[in-house]
Amino acid sequence: MPVLHYCPSHFLDTRRTLSALRRGGGDPTFVSDVRGIWCTALMPEGPATLLVAGAGSGALRCETWGPGAQALLGSVPAMLGAEDDPSGFAPEHPVLRELARQYRGVRVMRTGRVFEALVPAVIEQKVTGREARSAWRWLVSRYGAPAPGPGPAQLRVCPPPAGWARIPSWDWHRAGVDGKRSRTIMAAAAVAPALERTLQLDTGTAVAAALRTVPGIGIWTAAEIAQRAHGDADAVSVGDYHLANHVGYALTGHRVDNARMLELLEPYRPHRYRAVRLIELGAPRPPAFGPRMSVRNYAAI
């Protein structure tokens, strides 16, 4: 059981930094309890479980279990934002300035696990959050492996690329994932090693271009992957159903479209995702007067 006593050099909001990995309250790969934050990973060496205990700027006790334990432990500082550089982010807008103060301990993580970030992002394409969270929970609970170590009973490691490729069409259907999204995941599974090599690319533009060579991966999905796997503090999830309105309402008091959202975020380059993350964490959402995105019933299809 490898152990790391990690002392960040800055104030760190551990829970909110790691929460970027969490796909809803029932995510079987991410559980929080009285012992700390549990999450799982599929490392090249095998599955692994991580427990992070402690908070703030004091020492964190990080323990790992499983065949990939040592490799996962080595990635913990980056997962907690050690490679993130917020210098230069000094917003003048009063809302962002207050959010930056209130959430000063939130860092942009870098997991270094591309395919693992890709699958839930694809599942979330153009569906409600409830629908996506339910599908992720069902598929990982059914096809994922029990997490190594003494973690919560429901904790699972997501399947490897070959495991996703073997899921039959009827189980994608039962989970509520349509054919387009399941085909995208299977196409990504076929080139998973190449996707991991995007971690070596120098720019966010190059990463996005490489990720988008997979059929079904667009600008929104590429940004969602880059934010988590690559630690890209500038990647904006353009095309999100709610994001433009949330950003616009926070910065102007009005709903806006994607083009206007990008104009509003431009002064914060290369920290546009950092600005968005702060807005998502603490800015009021616009009043919900419009039609809600409906949850589709795949059983009737």
Short mmCIF file of C-alpha atoms in Angstrom, two decimals:
data_model
loop_
_atom_site.label_atom_id
_atom_site.label_comp_id
_atom_site.label_asym_id
_atom_site.label_seq_id
_atom_site.Cartn_x
_atom_site.Cartn_y
_atom_site.Cartn_z
CA MET A 1 0.00 0.00 0.00
CA PRO A 2 2.04 3.02 -1.23
CA VAL A 3 1.53 6.22 0.79
CA LEU A 4 2.30 9.84 -0.08
CA HIS A 5 2.25 12.67 2.45
CA TYR A 6 1.63 15.60 0.14
CA CYS A 7 2.12 19.17 1.39
CA PRO A 8 0.93 21.65 -1.26
CA SER A 9 2.84 24.91 -1.41
CA HIS A 10 -0.41 26.85 -1.72
CA PHE A 11 -3.85 26.76 -0.16
CA LEU A 12 -5.68 23.85 -1.77
CA ASP A 13 -9.38 23.11 -1.85
CA THR A 14 -8.97 19.36 -2.23
CA ARG A 15 -12.64 18.47 -2.48
CA ARG A 16 -13.56 21.03 -5.13
CA THR A 17 -10.40 20.44 -7.15
CA LEU A 18 -11.04 16.70 -7.34
CA SER A 19 -14.79 17.17 -7.86
CA ALA A 20 -14.13 17.82 -11.56
CA LEU A 21 -13.82 14.03 -11.80
CA ARG A 22 -17.17 13.31 -10.20
CA ARG A 23 -20.03 12.39 -12.53
CA GLY A 24 -22.97 12.87 -10.20
CA GLY A 25 -23.70 11.79 -6.66
CA GLY A 26 -23.85 8.10 -7.53
CA ASP A 27 -20.62 7.95 -9.54
CA PRO A 28 -19.14 4.50 -8.79
CA THR A 29 -15.61 5.74 -9.56
CA PHE A 30 -15.72 8.62 -7.05
CA VAL A 31 -17.02 8.36 -3.49
CA SER A 32 -16.62 10.72 -0.53
CA ASP A 33 -17.04 9.44 3.03
CA VAL A 34 -15.74 10.15 6.53
CA ARG A 35 -12.36 8.68 5.61
CA GLY A 36 -11.80 11.06 2.74
CA ILE A 37 -12.19 11.11 -1.05
CA TRP A 38 -11.98 7.79 -2.89
CA CYS A 39 -11.45 7.59 -6.63
CA THR A 40 -10.31 4.90 -9.01
CA ALA A 41 -8.14 4.85 -12.10
CA LEU A 42 -7.13 2.44 -14.81
CA MET A 43 -3.36 2.85 -15.09
CA PRO A 44 -1.18 1.13 -17.74
CA GLU A 45 0.01 -1.16 -14.92
CA GLY A 46 -3.56 -2.07 -13.94
CA PRO A 47 -6.49 -0.85 -11.84
CA ALA A 48 -5.88 1.27 -8.76
CA THR A 49 -7.73 3.02 -5.95
CA LEU A 50 -6.79 6.34 -4.36
CA LEU A 51 -7.83 7.68 -0.96
CA VAL A 52 -7.07 11.34 -0.22
CA ALA A 53 -7.50 12.32 3.42
CA GLY A 54 -7.03 15.81 4.84
CA ALA A 55 -7.82 19.29 3.55
CA GLY A 56 -6.53 22.81 3.10
CA SER A 57 -2.87 23.71 3.02
CA GLY A 58 -1.84 21.06 5.55
CA ALA A 59 -0.41 17.67 4.70
CA LEU A 60 -2.64 15.28 2.79
CA ARG A 61 -2.34 11.55 3.31
CA CYS A 62 -2.71 9.81 -0.04
CA GLU A 63 -2.93 6.01 -0.12
CA THR A 64 -3.25 3.74 -3.14
CA TRP A 65 -4.03 0.07 -3.72
CA GLY A 66 -3.94 -2.29 -6.69
CA PRO A 67 -1.55 -3.19 -9.52
CA GLY A 68 -1.45 0.44 -10.67
CA ALA A 69 -1.04 1.85 -7.16
CA GLN A 70 2.49 3.22 -7.49
CA ALA A 71 1.80 4.85 -10.85
CA LEU A 72 -1.42 6.41 -9.57
CA LEU A 73 0.34 7.74 -6.49
CA GLY A 74 2.92 9.42 -8.71
CA SER A 75 0.13 11.27 -10.52
CA VAL A 76 -1.50 12.61 -7.36
CA PRO A 77 0.25 16.02 -7.25
CA ALA A 78 -0.84 16.76 -10.84
CA MET A 79 -4.37 15.57 -10.03
CA LEU A 80 -4.38 18.09 -7.19
CA GLY A 81 -3.25 20.92 -9.45
CA ALA A 82 0.49 21.01 -8.77
CA GLU A 83 1.17 21.67 -12.47
CA ASP A 84 -1.51 24.36 -12.69
CA ASP A 85 -0.23 27.92 -12.93
CA PRO A 86 -2.90 30.52 -12.08
CA SER A 87 -0.45 33.42 -12.24
CA GLY A 88 -1.69 36.14 -14.52
CA PHE A 89 -5.33 35.46 -13.70
CA ALA A 90 -6.38 38.75 -12.09
CA PRO A 91 -9.96 39.39 -13.23
CA GLU A 92 -11.27 42.92 -13.05
CA HIS A 93 -14.92 41.93 -13.33
CA PRO A 94 -16.34 42.13 -9.79
CA VAL A 95 -18.15 38.80 -9.99
CA LEU A 96 -15.07 36.90 -11.16
CA ARG A 97 -12.83 38.77 -8.76
CA GLU A 98 -15.02 37.73 -5.82
CA LEU A 99 -15.27 34.14 -7.07
CA ALA A 100 -11.48 33.96 -7.45
CA ARG A 101 -11.14 35.08 -3.84
CA GLN A 102 -13.85 32.76 -2.54
CA TYR A 103 -12.53 29.70 -4.41
CA ARG A 104 -8.82 30.53 -4.31
CA GLY A 105 -7.98 26.94 -3.40
CA VAL A 106 -9.51 25.42 -6.55
CA ARG A 107 -6.88 24.28 -9.06
CA VAL A 108 -7.13 22.84 -12.56
CA MET A 109 -6.27 19.16 -12.33
CA ARG A 110 -4.32 16.99 -14.75
CA THR A 111 -5.02 13.26 -14.52
CA GLY A 112 -2.93 12.18 -17.52
CA ARG A 113 -5.64 9.63 -18.42
CA VAL A 114 -7.23 10.55 -21.72
CA PHE A 115 -9.53 7.64 -22.53
CA GLU A 116 -10.81 7.63 -18.97
CA ALA A 117 -11.91 11.26 -19.40
CA LEU A 118 -13.26 10.64 -22.89
CA VAL A 119 -15.91 8.02 -22.11
CA PRO A 120 -18.04 10.00 -19.64
CA ALA A 121 -17.67 13.11 -21.80
CA VAL A 122 -19.08 11.25 -24.80
CA ILE A 123 -21.91 9.84 -22.68
CA GLU A 124 -22.78 13.42 -21.70
CA GLN A 125 -23.09 14.61 -25.31
CA LYS A 126 -26.40 16.38 -25.99
CA VAL A 127 -28.37 14.78 -23.16
CA THR A 128 -29.55 15.93 -19.75
CA GLY A 129 -27.18 15.63 -16.83
CA ARG A 130 -29.52 13.18 -15.13
CA GLU A 131 -29.58 10.94 -18.20
CA ALA A 132 -25.78 11.01 -18.57
CA ARG A 133 -25.11 10.32 -14.88
CA SER A 134 -27.54 7.42 -14.88
CA ALA A 135 -25.92 5.87 -17.99
CA TRP A 136 -22.39 6.24 -16.60
CA ARG A 137 -23.41 4.74 -13.26
CA TRP A 138 -25.19 1.79 -14.89
CA LEU A 139 -22.42 0.92 -17.33
CA VAL A 140 -19.52 1.22 -14.88
CA SER A 141 -21.41 -0.67 -12.16
CA ARG A 142 -22.17 -3.48 -14.60
CA TYR A 143 -18.91 -3.68 -16.55
CA GLY A 144 -16.34 -2.10 -14.24
CA ALA A 145 -14.17 -4.13 -11.87
CA PRO A 146 -14.43 -3.89 -8.07
CA ALA A 147 -11.93 -1.34 -6.79
CA PRO A 148 -8.78 -2.71 -5.13
CA GLY A 149 -8.33 -2.01 -1.43
CA PRO A 150 -10.64 -1.32 1.50
CA GLY A 151 -12.83 1.32 -0.15
CA PRO A 152 -16.63 1.61 -0.17
CA ALA A 153 -18.44 -1.44 -1.51
CA GLN A 154 -19.88 0.42 -4.50
CA LEU A 155 -16.50 1.70 -5.71
CA ARG A 156 -15.59 0.47 -9.21
CA VAL A 157 -12.80 0.90 -11.75
CA CYS A 158 -14.08 1.83 -15.18
CA PRO A 159 -13.56 -0.78 -17.91
CA PRO A 160 -10.46 -0.69 -20.13
CA PRO A 161 -10.88 0.24 -23.80
CA ALA A 162 -11.35 -3.42 -24.78
CA GLY A 163 -14.05 -3.74 -22.14
CA TRP A 164 -16.04 -0.83 -23.55
CA ALA A 165 -15.66 -2.27 -27.04
CA ARG A 166 -17.24 -5.56 -25.89
CA ILE A 167 -20.44 -4.02 -24.48
CA PRO A 168 -23.33 -5.39 -26.57
CA SER A 169 -25.74 -3.03 -28.31
CA TRP A 170 -28.65 -4.01 -26.07
CA ASP A 171 -26.79 -2.92 -22.95
CA TRP A 172 -25.92 0.44 -24.45
CA HIS A 173 -29.64 0.67 -25.17
CA ARG A 174 -30.57 -0.34 -21.59
CA ALA A 175 -28.20 2.30 -20.24
CA GLY A 176 -29.83 4.97 -22.39
CA VAL A 177 -26.87 5.57 -24.71
CA ASP A 178 -27.79 5.93 -28.37
CA GLY A 179 -25.91 4.37 -31.25
CA LYS A 180 -24.00 7.51 -32.19
CA ARG A 181 -22.44 7.88 -28.74
CA SER A 182 -21.70 4.17 -28.33
CA ARG A 183 -20.02 4.09 -31.75
CA THR A 184 -17.90 7.09 -30.77
CA ILE A 185 -16.72 5.32 -27.63
CA MET A 186 -15.92 2.15 -29.55
CA ALA A 187 -14.04 4.14 -32.20
CA ALA A 188 -12.02 5.81 -29.44
CA ALA A 189 -11.35 2.44 -27.80
CA ALA A 190 -9.79 1.20 -31.05
CA VAL A 191 -7.20 4.02 -30.98
CA ALA A 192 -6.83 4.43 -27.21
CA PRO A 193 -2.98 4.30 -27.17
CA ALA A 194 -2.83 7.10 -29.73
CA LEU A 195 -5.20 9.19 -27.62
CA GLU A 196 -2.89 8.87 -24.63
CA ARG A 197 -0.04 10.22 -26.77
CA THR A 198 -1.90 13.54 -27.04
CA LEU A 199 -0.53 14.23 -23.55
CA GLN A 200 2.81 14.91 -25.24
CA LEU A 201 1.46 17.66 -27.50
CA ASP A 202 2.52 21.22 -26.78
CA THR A 203 -0.62 23.26 -27.33
CA GLY A 204 -4.32 23.05 -26.61
CA THR A 205 -5.00 23.59 -30.30
CA ALA A 206 -2.93 20.54 -31.23
CA VAL A 207 -4.61 18.44 -28.52
CA ALA A 208 -8.09 19.41 -29.70
CA ALA A 209 -7.22 18.69 -33.32
CA ALA A 210 -5.84 15.26 -32.45
CA LEU A 211 -8.81 14.32 -30.30
CA ARG A 212 -11.24 15.43 -32.99
CA THR A 213 -9.82 12.94 -35.49
CA VAL A 214 -12.02 10.37 -33.71
CA PRO A 215 -15.44 10.36 -35.41
CA GLY A 216 -17.99 11.78 -32.97
CA ILE A 217 -15.50 13.89 -30.97
CA GLY A 218 -16.30 17.57 -31.48
CA ILE A 219 -15.15 20.82 -29.95
CA TRP A 220 -17.24 20.39 -26.77
CA THR A 221 -16.06 16.85 -26.04
CA ALA A 222 -12.43 17.67 -26.82
CA ALA A 223 -12.55 20.55 -24.33
CA GLU A 224 -14.11 18.38 -21.62
CA ILE A 225 -11.31 15.84 -22.06
CA ALA A 226 -8.54 18.46 -22.16
CA GLN A 227 -9.76 20.14 -18.99
CA ARG A 228 -9.36 16.96 -16.94
CA ALA A 229 -6.77 14.77 -18.64
CA HIS A 230 -4.46 17.49 -19.98
CA GLY A 231 -4.96 20.16 -17.34
CA ASP A 232 -5.86 22.77 -19.95
CA ALA A 233 -6.93 25.89 -18.05
CA ASP A 234 -8.03 27.55 -21.31
CA ALA A 235 -10.27 24.88 -22.87
CA VAL A 236 -13.85 26.13 -23.20
CA SER A 237 -16.75 23.71 -23.63
CA VAL A 238 -18.37 25.51 -26.56
CA GLY A 239 -21.80 24.14 -27.37
CA ASP A 240 -22.81 23.20 -23.84
CA TYR A 241 -26.58 23.39 -23.42
CA HIS A 242 -26.43 25.69 -20.38
CA LEU A 243 -22.91 27.12 -20.20
CA ALA A 244 -23.25 30.19 -22.43
CA ASN A 245 -26.32 31.35 -20.54
CA HIS A 246 -24.60 30.80 -17.19
CA VAL A 247 -21.48 32.71 -18.21
CA GLY A 248 -23.49 35.47 -19.81
CA TYR A 249 -25.77 35.89 -16.81
CA ALA A 250 -22.79 35.99 -14.43
CA LEU A 251 -20.85 38.58 -16.44
CA THR A 252 -23.61 40.70 -18.01
CA GLY A 253 -26.86 39.83 -16.27
CA HIS A 254 -28.26 38.46 -19.54
CA ARG A 255 -28.36 35.19 -21.44
CA VAL A 256 -25.95 35.00 -24.37
CA ASP A 257 -25.07 32.65 -27.21
CA ASN A 258 -21.78 30.79 -27.65
CA ALA A 259 -20.19 33.50 -29.79
CA ARG A 260 -20.91 36.17 -27.19
CA MET A 261 -19.69 33.87 -24.41
CA LEU A 262 -16.34 33.53 -26.17
CA GLU A 263 -16.14 37.33 -26.51
CA LEU A 264 -16.77 37.72 -22.78
CA LEU A 265 -14.12 35.12 -21.93
CA GLU A 266 -11.47 36.38 -24.37
CA PRO A 267 -9.84 38.80 -21.86
CA TYR A 268 -9.13 35.85 -19.57
CA ARG A 269 -7.13 33.80 -22.09
CA PRO A 270 -5.17 31.55 -21.24
CA HIS A 271 -7.42 31.05 -18.20
CA ARG A 272 -10.83 30.82 -19.84
CA TYR A 273 -11.68 27.43 -18.37
CA ARG A 274 -10.52 28.67 -14.97
CA ALA A 275 -13.01 31.54 -15.27
CA VAL A 276 -15.77 29.15 -16.36
CA ARG A 277 -15.02 26.76 -13.50
CA LEU A 278 -15.36 29.58 -10.98
CA ILE A 279 -18.68 30.62 -12.51
CA GLU A 280 -19.94 27.05 -12.39
CA LEU A 281 -18.91 26.73 -8.75
CA GLY A 282 -20.36 29.92 -7.37
CA ALA A 283 -22.21 32.26 -9.73
CA PRO A 284 -26.02 32.30 -9.72
CA ARG A 285 -27.66 30.62 -12.68
CA PRO A 286 -30.14 32.51 -14.85
CA PRO A 287 -33.84 32.01 -14.04
CA ALA A 288 -35.14 28.88 -15.73
CA PHE A 289 -38.10 30.17 -17.72
CA GLY A 290 -37.38 28.38 -20.98
CA PRO A 291 -38.17 24.79 -21.98
CA ARG A 292 -36.16 22.08 -20.27
CA MET A 293 -34.21 19.54 -22.28
CA SER A 294 -36.29 16.37 -22.15
CA VAL A 295 -35.06 12.96 -21.01
CA ARG A 296 -35.49 10.51 -23.85
CA ASN A 297 -37.11 7.13 -23.33
CA TYR A 298 -34.95 4.62 -25.18
CA ALA A 299 -37.24 1.76 -24.22
CA ALA A 300 -39.74 3.17 -26.71
CA ILE A 301 -37.23 3.42 -29.57
#
